[in-house]
């Protein structure tokens, strides 16, 4: 992506992608919307400094804010509902739900590593840079996260890399 001319242009071009990433990090639509909003509020304040290449900075703010949010909340309250879905659950739905459940049971750092590495398709080195951790941390967190998902949802084995 070439450098956007304005903050508004950047948000218009990247909002959908930022929202998808935020959803993968948080696992909930409302939390994802809040995360994107908090991220953009922080970014607009430094826009002139980062305007030439905003994505790395924006992603770093998003990932760090998500981990901070998780630490502040230490435990997610249950979300109860008395309304059941009316549509029939398909195999793809079952796989998605199993993956969402397994991701929700990882630590924020493990979940972040998986999102950066396999959704954002960043290298291990770039993931370490974005998260502000060492390369060894990225490698070990990836290994631990994949092992944990295999334990939690063995039916997802075909989705996992070795």
mmCIF file with all atom_site columns, C-alpha atoms in Angstrom:
data_model
loop_
_atom_site.group_PDB
_atom_site.id
_atom_site.type_symbol
_atom_site.label_atom_id
_atom_site.label_alt_id
_atom_site.label_comp_id
_atom_site.label_asym_id
_atom_site.label_entity_id
_atom_site.label_seq_id
_atom_site.pdbx_PDB_ins_code
_atom_site.Cartn_x
_atom_site.Cartn_y
_atom_site.Cartn_z
_atom_site.occupancy
_atom_site.B_iso_or_equiv
_atom_site.pdbx_formal_charge
_atom_site.auth_seq_id
_atom_site.auth_comp_id
_atom_site.auth_asym_id
_atom_site.auth_atom_id
_atom_site.pdbx_PDB_model_num
ATOM 1   C CA . UNK A 1 1   ? 0.000   0.000   0.000  1.00 0.00 ? 1   UNK A CA 1
ATOM 2   C CA . UNK A 1 2   ? 1.391   3.401   -0.893 1.00 0.00 ? 2   UNK A CA 1
ATOM 3   C CA . UNK A 1 3   ? 1.522   6.030   1.821  1.00 0.00 ? 3   UNK A CA 1
ATOM 4   C CA . UNK A 1 4   ? -1.959  7.440   2.503  1.00 0.00 ? 4   UNK A CA 1
ATOM 5   C CA . UNK A 1 5   ? -2.402  11.172  2.083  1.00 0.00 ? 5   UNK A CA 1
ATOM 6   C CA . UNK A 1 6   ? -4.375  11.555  5.307  1.00 0.00 ? 6   UNK A CA 1
ATOM 7   C CA . UNK A 1 7   ? -5.417  9.717   8.435  1.00 0.00 ? 7   UNK A CA 1
ATOM 8   C CA . UNK A 1 8   ? -8.973  9.545   7.112  1.00 0.00 ? 8   UNK A CA 1
ATOM 9   C CA . UNK A 1 9   ? -7.773  7.949   3.874  1.00 0.00 ? 9   UNK A CA 1
ATOM 10  C CA . UNK A 1 10  ? -5.781  5.378   5.846  1.00 0.00 ? 10  UNK A CA 1
ATOM 11  C CA . UNK A 1 11  ? -8.759  4.488   8.045  1.00 0.00 ? 11  UNK A CA 1
ATOM 12  C CA . UNK A 1 12  ? -11.036 4.216   5.006  1.00 0.00 ? 12  UNK A CA 1
ATOM 13  C CA . UNK A 1 13  ? -8.626  1.866   3.265  1.00 0.00 ? 13  UNK A CA 1
ATOM 14  C CA . UNK A 1 14  ? -7.647  -0.268  6.264  1.00 0.00 ? 14  UNK A CA 1
ATOM 15  C CA . UNK A 1 15  ? -10.652 -0.343  8.609  1.00 0.00 ? 15  UNK A CA 1
ATOM 16  C CA . UNK A 1 16  ? -11.980 -3.707  7.425  1.00 0.00 ? 16  UNK A CA 1
ATOM 17  C CA . UNK A 1 17  ? -8.579  -5.399  7.746  1.00 0.00 ? 17  UNK A CA 1
ATOM 18  C CA . UNK A 1 18  ? -7.954  -3.835  11.162 1.00 0.00 ? 18  UNK A CA 1
ATOM 19  C CA . UNK A 1 19  ? -11.397 -4.974  12.310 1.00 0.00 ? 19  UNK A CA 1
ATOM 20  C CA . UNK A 1 20  ? -10.773 -8.568  11.182 1.00 0.00 ? 20  UNK A CA 1
ATOM 21  C CA . UNK A 1 21  ? -7.435  -8.658  12.981 1.00 0.00 ? 21  UNK A CA 1
ATOM 22  C CA . UNK A 1 22  ? -8.975  -7.160  16.119 1.00 0.00 ? 22  UNK A CA 1
ATOM 23  C CA . UNK A 1 23  ? -11.713 -9.798  16.045 1.00 0.00 ? 23  UNK A CA 1
ATOM 24  C CA . UNK A 1 24  ? -9.145  -12.568 15.796 1.00 0.00 ? 24  UNK A CA 1
ATOM 25  C CA . UNK A 1 25  ? -7.265  -11.094 18.744 1.00 0.00 ? 25  UNK A CA 1
ATOM 26  C CA . UNK A 1 26  ? -10.287 -10.585 20.981 1.00 0.00 ? 26  UNK A CA 1
ATOM 27  C CA . UNK A 1 27  ? -12.751 -13.227 19.829 1.00 0.00 ? 27  UNK A CA 1
ATOM 28  C CA . UNK A 1 28  ? -15.729 -10.881 20.236 1.00 0.00 ? 28  UNK A CA 1
ATOM 29  C CA . UNK A 1 29  ? -17.171 -8.285  17.876 1.00 0.00 ? 29  UNK A CA 1
ATOM 30  C CA . UNK A 1 30  ? -17.762 -5.604  20.520 1.00 0.00 ? 30  UNK A CA 1
ATOM 31  C CA . UNK A 1 31  ? -14.292 -6.036  21.990 1.00 0.00 ? 31  UNK A CA 1
ATOM 32  C CA . UNK A 1 32  ? -12.826 -5.879  18.478 1.00 0.00 ? 32  UNK A CA 1
ATOM 33  C CA . UNK A 1 33  ? -14.646 -2.634  17.722 1.00 0.00 ? 33  UNK A CA 1
ATOM 34  C CA . UNK A 1 34  ? -13.415 -1.156  21.000 1.00 0.00 ? 34  UNK A CA 1
ATOM 35  C CA . UNK A 1 35  ? -9.865  -2.288  20.273 1.00 0.00 ? 35  UNK A CA 1
ATOM 36  C CA . UNK A 1 36  ? -9.862  -0.698  16.813 1.00 0.00 ? 36  UNK A CA 1
ATOM 37  C CA . UNK A 1 37  ? -11.299 2.519   18.207 1.00 0.00 ? 37  UNK A CA 1
ATOM 38  C CA . UNK A 1 38  ? -8.721  2.745   21.032 1.00 0.00 ? 38  UNK A CA 1
ATOM 39  C CA . UNK A 1 39  ? -5.949  1.991   18.543 1.00 0.00 ? 39  UNK A CA 1
ATOM 40  C CA . UNK A 1 40  ? -7.036  4.685   16.096 1.00 0.00 ? 40  UNK A CA 1
ATOM 41  C CA . UNK A 1 41  ? -7.376  7.267   18.885 1.00 0.00 ? 41  UNK A CA 1
ATOM 42  C CA . UNK A 1 42  ? -3.768  6.577   19.883 1.00 0.00 ? 42  UNK A CA 1
ATOM 43  C CA . UNK A 1 43  ? -2.555  6.612   16.285 1.00 0.00 ? 43  UNK A CA 1
ATOM 44  C CA . UNK A 1 44  ? -4.167  9.890   15.245 1.00 0.00 ? 44  UNK A CA 1
ATOM 45  C CA . UNK A 1 45  ? -2.121  11.702  17.893 1.00 0.00 ? 45  UNK A CA 1
ATOM 46  C CA . UNK A 1 46  ? 1.148   10.657  16.229 1.00 0.00 ? 46  UNK A CA 1
ATOM 47  C CA . UNK A 1 47  ? -0.061  10.550  12.626 1.00 0.00 ? 47  UNK A CA 1
ATOM 48  C CA . UNK A 1 48  ? 2.378   13.143  11.196 1.00 0.00 ? 48  UNK A CA 1
ATOM 49  C CA . UNK A 1 49  ? 5.303   11.090  12.521 1.00 0.00 ? 49  UNK A CA 1
ATOM 50  C CA . UNK A 1 50  ? 4.112   7.714   11.141 1.00 0.00 ? 50  UNK A CA 1
ATOM 51  C CA . UNK A 1 51  ? 2.143   8.730   8.022  1.00 0.00 ? 51  UNK A CA 1
ATOM 52  C CA . UNK A 1 52  ? 4.788   7.458   5.596  1.00 0.00 ? 52  UNK A CA 1
ATOM 53  C CA . UNK A 1 53  ? 4.417   3.832   6.810  1.00 0.00 ? 53  UNK A CA 1
ATOM 54  C CA . UNK A 1 54  ? 1.649   3.572   9.429  1.00 0.00 ? 54  UNK A CA 1
ATOM 55  C CA . UNK A 1 55  ? 0.864   -0.179  9.399  1.00 0.00 ? 55  UNK A CA 1
ATOM 56  C CA . UNK A 1 56  ? 3.731   -1.401  11.613 1.00 0.00 ? 56  UNK A CA 1
ATOM 57  C CA . UNK A 1 57  ? 2.977   1.221   14.248 1.00 0.00 ? 57  UNK A CA 1
ATOM 58  C CA . UNK A 1 58  ? -0.795  0.661   14.100 1.00 0.00 ? 58  UNK A CA 1
ATOM 59  C CA . UNK A 1 59  ? -0.418  -3.107  14.480 1.00 0.00 ? 59  UNK A CA 1
ATOM 60  C CA . UNK A 1 60  ? 1.989   -2.737  17.371 1.00 0.00 ? 60  UNK A CA 1
ATOM 61  C CA . UNK A 1 61  ? -0.408  -0.394  19.199 1.00 0.00 ? 61  UNK A CA 1
ATOM 62  C CA . UNK A 1 62  ? -3.276  -2.818  18.575 1.00 0.00 ? 62  UNK A CA 1
ATOM 63  C CA . UNK A 1 63  ? -1.450  -5.881  19.840 1.00 0.00 ? 63  UNK A CA 1
ATOM 64  C CA . UNK A 1 64  ? -0.063  -4.164  22.927 1.00 0.00 ? 64  UNK A CA 1
ATOM 65  C CA . UNK A 1 65  ? -3.429  -2.594  23.769 1.00 0.00 ? 65  UNK A CA 1
ATOM 66  C CA . UNK A 1 66  ? -5.117  -5.975  23.477 1.00 0.00 ? 66  UNK A CA 1
ATOM 67  C CA . UNK A 1 67  ? -2.661  -7.583  25.899 1.00 0.00 ? 67  UNK A CA 1
ATOM 68  C CA . UNK A 1 68  ? -3.062  -4.649  28.308 1.00 0.00 ? 68  UNK A CA 1
ATOM 69  C CA . UNK A 1 69  ? -6.850  -4.972  28.101 1.00 0.00 ? 69  UNK A CA 1
ATOM 70  C CA . UNK A 1 70  ? -6.628  -8.662  28.884 1.00 0.00 ? 70  UNK A CA 1
ATOM 71  C CA . UNK A 1 71  ? -4.386  -8.039  31.876 1.00 0.00 ? 71  UNK A CA 1
ATOM 72  C CA . UNK A 1 72  ? -6.754  -5.387  33.242 1.00 0.00 ? 72  UNK A CA 1
ATOM 73  C CA . UNK A 1 73  ? -9.717  -7.725  32.944 1.00 0.00 ? 73  UNK A CA 1
ATOM 74  C CA . UNK A 1 74  ? -7.838  -10.796 34.155 1.00 0.00 ? 74  UNK A CA 1
ATOM 75  C CA . UNK A 1 75  ? -11.008 -12.821 33.634 1.00 0.00 ? 75  UNK A CA 1
ATOM 76  C CA . UNK A 1 76  ? -13.655 -12.487 30.960 1.00 0.00 ? 76  UNK A CA 1
ATOM 77  C CA . UNK A 1 77  ? -17.209 -12.541 32.299 1.00 0.00 ? 77  UNK A CA 1
ATOM 78  C CA . UNK A 1 78  ? -19.535 -15.136 30.830 1.00 0.00 ? 78  UNK A CA 1
ATOM 79  C CA . UNK A 1 79  ? -21.845 -13.961 28.090 1.00 0.00 ? 79  UNK A CA 1
ATOM 80  C CA . UNK A 1 80  ? -25.163 -15.680 28.591 1.00 0.00 ? 80  UNK A CA 1
ATOM 81  C CA . UNK A 1 81  ? -27.948 -15.798 26.052 1.00 0.00 ? 81  UNK A CA 1
ATOM 82  C CA . UNK A 1 82  ? -31.419 -17.232 26.001 1.00 0.00 ? 82  UNK A CA 1
ATOM 83  C CA . UNK A 1 83  ? -31.617 -17.129 22.207 1.00 0.00 ? 83  UNK A CA 1
ATOM 84  C CA . UNK A 1 84  ? -30.354 -20.139 20.291 1.00 0.00 ? 84  UNK A CA 1
ATOM 85  C CA . UNK A 1 85  ? -29.219 -19.886 16.677 1.00 0.00 ? 85  UNK A CA 1
ATOM 86  C CA . UNK A 1 86  ? -31.973 -20.820 14.269 1.00 0.00 ? 86  UNK A CA 1
ATOM 87  C CA . UNK A 1 87  ? -29.848 -21.984 11.384 1.00 0.00 ? 87  UNK A CA 1
ATOM 88  C CA . UNK A 1 88  ? -28.395 -25.435 11.053 1.00 0.00 ? 88  UNK A CA 1
ATOM 89  C CA . UNK A 1 89  ? -24.740 -25.751 12.015 1.00 0.00 ? 89  UNK A CA 1
ATOM 90  C CA . UNK A 1 90  ? -22.506 -26.883 9.137  1.00 0.00 ? 90  UNK A CA 1
ATOM 91  C CA . UNK A 1 91  ? -19.124 -28.595 9.233  1.00 0.00 ? 91  UNK A CA 1
ATOM 92  C CA . UNK A 1 92  ? -17.421 -25.246 8.478  1.00 0.00 ? 92  UNK A CA 1
ATOM 93  C CA . UNK A 1 93  ? -19.325 -23.683 11.384 1.00 0.00 ? 93  UNK A CA 1
ATOM 94  C CA . UNK A 1 94  ? -18.213 -26.491 13.675 1.00 0.00 ? 94  UNK A CA 1
ATOM 95  C CA . UNK A 1 95  ? -14.577 -26.036 12.636 1.00 0.00 ? 95  UNK A CA 1
ATOM 96  C CA . UNK A 1 96  ? -14.785 -22.263 13.087 1.00 0.00 ? 96  UNK A CA 1
ATOM 97  C CA . UNK A 1 97  ? -16.414 -22.607 16.501 1.00 0.00 ? 97  UNK A CA 1
ATOM 98  C CA . UNK A 1 98  ? -13.826 -25.158 17.630 1.00 0.00 ? 98  UNK A CA 1
ATOM 99  C CA . UNK A 1 99  ? -11.017 -22.862 16.473 1.00 0.00 ? 99  UNK A CA 1
ATOM 100 C CA . UNK A 1 100 ? -12.574 -19.818 18.167 1.00 0.00 ? 100 UNK A CA 1
ATOM 101 C CA . UNK A 1 101 ? -12.988 -21.771 21.396 1.00 0.00 ? 101 UNK A CA 1
ATOM 102 C CA . UNK A 1 102 ? -9.412  -23.049 21.297 1.00 0.00 ? 102 UNK A CA 1
ATOM 103 C CA . UNK A 1 103 ? -8.035  -19.570 20.527 1.00 0.00 ? 103 UNK A CA 1
ATOM 104 C CA . UNK A 1 104 ? -10.035 -18.071 23.385 1.00 0.00 ? 104 UNK A CA 1
ATOM 105 C CA . UNK A 1 105 ? -8.323  -20.448 25.805 1.00 0.00 ? 105 UNK A CA 1
ATOM 106 C CA . UNK A 1 106 ? -4.795  -19.388 24.835 1.00 0.00 ? 106 UNK A CA 1
ATOM 107 C CA . UNK A 1 107 ? -2.879  -16.663 26.623 1.00 0.00 ? 107 UNK A CA 1
ATOM 108 C CA . UNK A 1 108 ? -3.053  -13.259 24.912 1.00 0.00 ? 108 UNK A CA 1
ATOM 109 C CA . UNK A 1 109 ? 0.599   -13.543 23.912 1.00 0.00 ? 109 UNK A CA 1
ATOM 110 C CA . UNK A 1 110 ? 0.069   -16.972 22.323 1.00 0.00 ? 110 UNK A CA 1
ATOM 111 C CA . UNK A 1 111 ? -3.039  -15.799 20.515 1.00 0.00 ? 111 UNK A CA 1
ATOM 112 C CA . UNK A 1 112 ? -1.233  -12.679 19.283 1.00 0.00 ? 112 UNK A CA 1
ATOM 113 C CA . UNK A 1 113 ? 1.673   -14.733 17.961 1.00 0.00 ? 113 UNK A CA 1
ATOM 114 C CA . UNK A 1 114 ? -0.685  -17.005 16.022 1.00 0.00 ? 114 UNK A CA 1
ATOM 115 C CA . UNK A 1 115 ? -2.638  -14.081 14.565 1.00 0.00 ? 115 UNK A CA 1
ATOM 116 C CA . UNK A 1 116 ? 0.538   -12.295 13.494 1.00 0.00 ? 116 UNK A CA 1
ATOM 117 C CA . UNK A 1 117 ? 2.266   -15.367 12.104 1.00 0.00 ? 117 UNK A CA 1
ATOM 118 C CA . UNK A 1 118 ? -0.598  -17.158 10.389 1.00 0.00 ? 118 UNK A CA 1
ATOM 119 C CA . UNK A 1 119 ? -3.303  -14.561 9.742  1.00 0.00 ? 119 UNK A CA 1
ATOM 120 C CA . UNK A 1 120 ? -1.149  -11.496 9.114  1.00 0.00 ? 120 UNK A CA 1
ATOM 121 C CA . UNK A 1 121 ? 1.503   -13.794 7.541  1.00 0.00 ? 121 UNK A CA 1
ATOM 122 C CA . UNK A 1 122 ? 4.411   -12.044 9.239  1.00 0.00 ? 122 UNK A CA 1
ATOM 123 C CA . UNK A 1 123 ? 7.814   -13.657 9.564  1.00 0.00 ? 123 UNK A CA 1
ATOM 124 C CA . UNK A 1 124 ? 9.043   -14.712 12.989 1.00 0.00 ? 124 UNK A CA 1
ATOM 125 C CA . UNK A 1 125 ? 11.450  -11.761 13.025 1.00 0.00 ? 125 UNK A CA 1
ATOM 126 C CA . UNK A 1 126 ? 8.741   -9.249  12.050 1.00 0.00 ? 126 UNK A CA 1
ATOM 127 C CA . UNK A 1 127 ? 6.369   -10.739 14.637 1.00 0.00 ? 127 UNK A CA 1
ATOM 128 C CA . UNK A 1 128 ? 9.037   -10.316 17.313 1.00 0.00 ? 128 UNK A CA 1
ATOM 129 C CA . UNK A 1 129 ? 9.540   -6.707  16.243 1.00 0.00 ? 129 UNK A CA 1
ATOM 130 C CA . UNK A 1 130 ? 5.814   -5.890  16.289 1.00 0.00 ? 130 UNK A CA 1
ATOM 131 C CA . UNK A 1 131 ? 5.326   -7.500  19.699 1.00 0.00 ? 131 UNK A CA 1
ATOM 132 C CA . UNK A 1 132 ? 8.510   -6.044  21.155 1.00 0.00 ? 132 UNK A CA 1
ATOM 133 C CA . UNK A 1 133 ? 9.826   -9.456  22.198 1.00 0.00 ? 133 UNK A CA 1
ATOM 134 C CA . UNK A 1 134 ? 12.749  -11.654 21.221 1.00 0.00 ? 134 UNK A CA 1
ATOM 135 C CA . UNK A 1 135 ? 12.751  -14.087 18.318 1.00 0.00 ? 135 UNK A CA 1
ATOM 136 C CA . UNK A 1 136 ? 13.018  -17.000 20.768 1.00 0.00 ? 136 UNK A CA 1
ATOM 137 C CA . UNK A 1 137 ? 9.833   -15.840 22.492 1.00 0.00 ? 137 UNK A CA 1
ATOM 138 C CA . UNK A 1 138 ? 7.954   -15.868 19.184 1.00 0.00 ? 138 UNK A CA 1
ATOM 139 C CA . UNK A 1 139 ? 9.200   -19.370 18.412 1.00 0.00 ? 139 UNK A CA 1
ATOM 140 C CA . UNK A 1 140 ? 8.386   -20.781 21.848 1.00 0.00 ? 140 UNK A CA 1
ATOM 141 C CA . UNK A 1 141 ? 4.978   -19.064 22.071 1.00 0.00 ? 141 UNK A CA 1
ATOM 142 C CA . UNK A 1 142 ? 4.076   -20.408 18.612 1.00 0.00 ? 142 UNK A CA 1
ATOM 143 C CA . UNK A 1 143 ? 5.123   -23.913 19.611 1.00 0.00 ? 143 UNK A CA 1
ATOM 144 C CA . UNK A 1 144 ? 3.226   -23.766 22.926 1.00 0.00 ? 144 UNK A CA 1
ATOM 145 C CA . UNK A 1 145 ? 0.102   -22.285 21.290 1.00 0.00 ? 145 UNK A CA 1
ATOM 146 C CA . UNK A 1 146 ? -0.063  -24.950 18.577 1.00 0.00 ? 146 UNK A CA 1
ATOM 147 C CA . UNK A 1 147 ? 0.494   -27.685 21.160 1.00 0.00 ? 147 UNK A CA 1
ATOM 148 C CA . UNK A 1 148 ? -2.305  -26.243 23.314 1.00 0.00 ? 148 UNK A CA 1
ATOM 149 C CA . UNK A 1 149 ? -4.714  -26.051 20.355 1.00 0.00 ? 149 UNK A CA 1
ATOM 150 C CA . UNK A 1 150 ? -3.929  -29.682 19.511 1.00 0.00 ? 150 UNK A CA 1
ATOM 151 C CA . UNK A 1 151 ? -4.832  -30.616 23.091 1.00 0.00 ? 151 UNK A CA 1
ATOM 152 C CA . UNK A 1 152 ? -8.000  -28.510 23.178 1.00 0.00 ? 152 UNK A CA 1
ATOM 153 C CA . UNK A 1 153 ? -9.298  -29.327 19.703 1.00 0.00 ? 153 UNK A CA 1
ATOM 154 C CA . UNK A 1 154 ? -7.695  -32.394 18.133 1.00 0.00 ? 154 UNK A CA 1
ATOM 155 C CA . UNK A 1 155 ? -10.266 -32.210 15.326 1.00 0.00 ? 155 UNK A CA 1
ATOM 156 C CA . UNK A 1 156 ? -8.408  -29.151 14.025 1.00 0.00 ? 156 UNK A CA 1
ATOM 157 C CA . UNK A 1 157 ? -5.218  -31.103 13.320 1.00 0.00 ? 157 UNK A CA 1
ATOM 158 C CA . UNK A 1 158 ? -5.572  -30.601 9.556  1.00 0.00 ? 158 UNK A CA 1
ATOM 159 C CA . UNK A 1 159 ? -5.540  -26.795 10.038 1.00 0.00 ? 159 UNK A CA 1
ATOM 160 C CA . UNK A 1 160 ? -2.375  -26.765 12.127 1.00 0.00 ? 160 UNK A CA 1
ATOM 161 C CA . UNK A 1 161 ? 1.133   -26.494 10.796 1.00 0.00 ? 161 UNK A CA 1
ATOM 162 C CA . UNK A 1 162 ? 3.816   -28.651 12.308 1.00 0.00 ? 162 UNK A CA 1
#
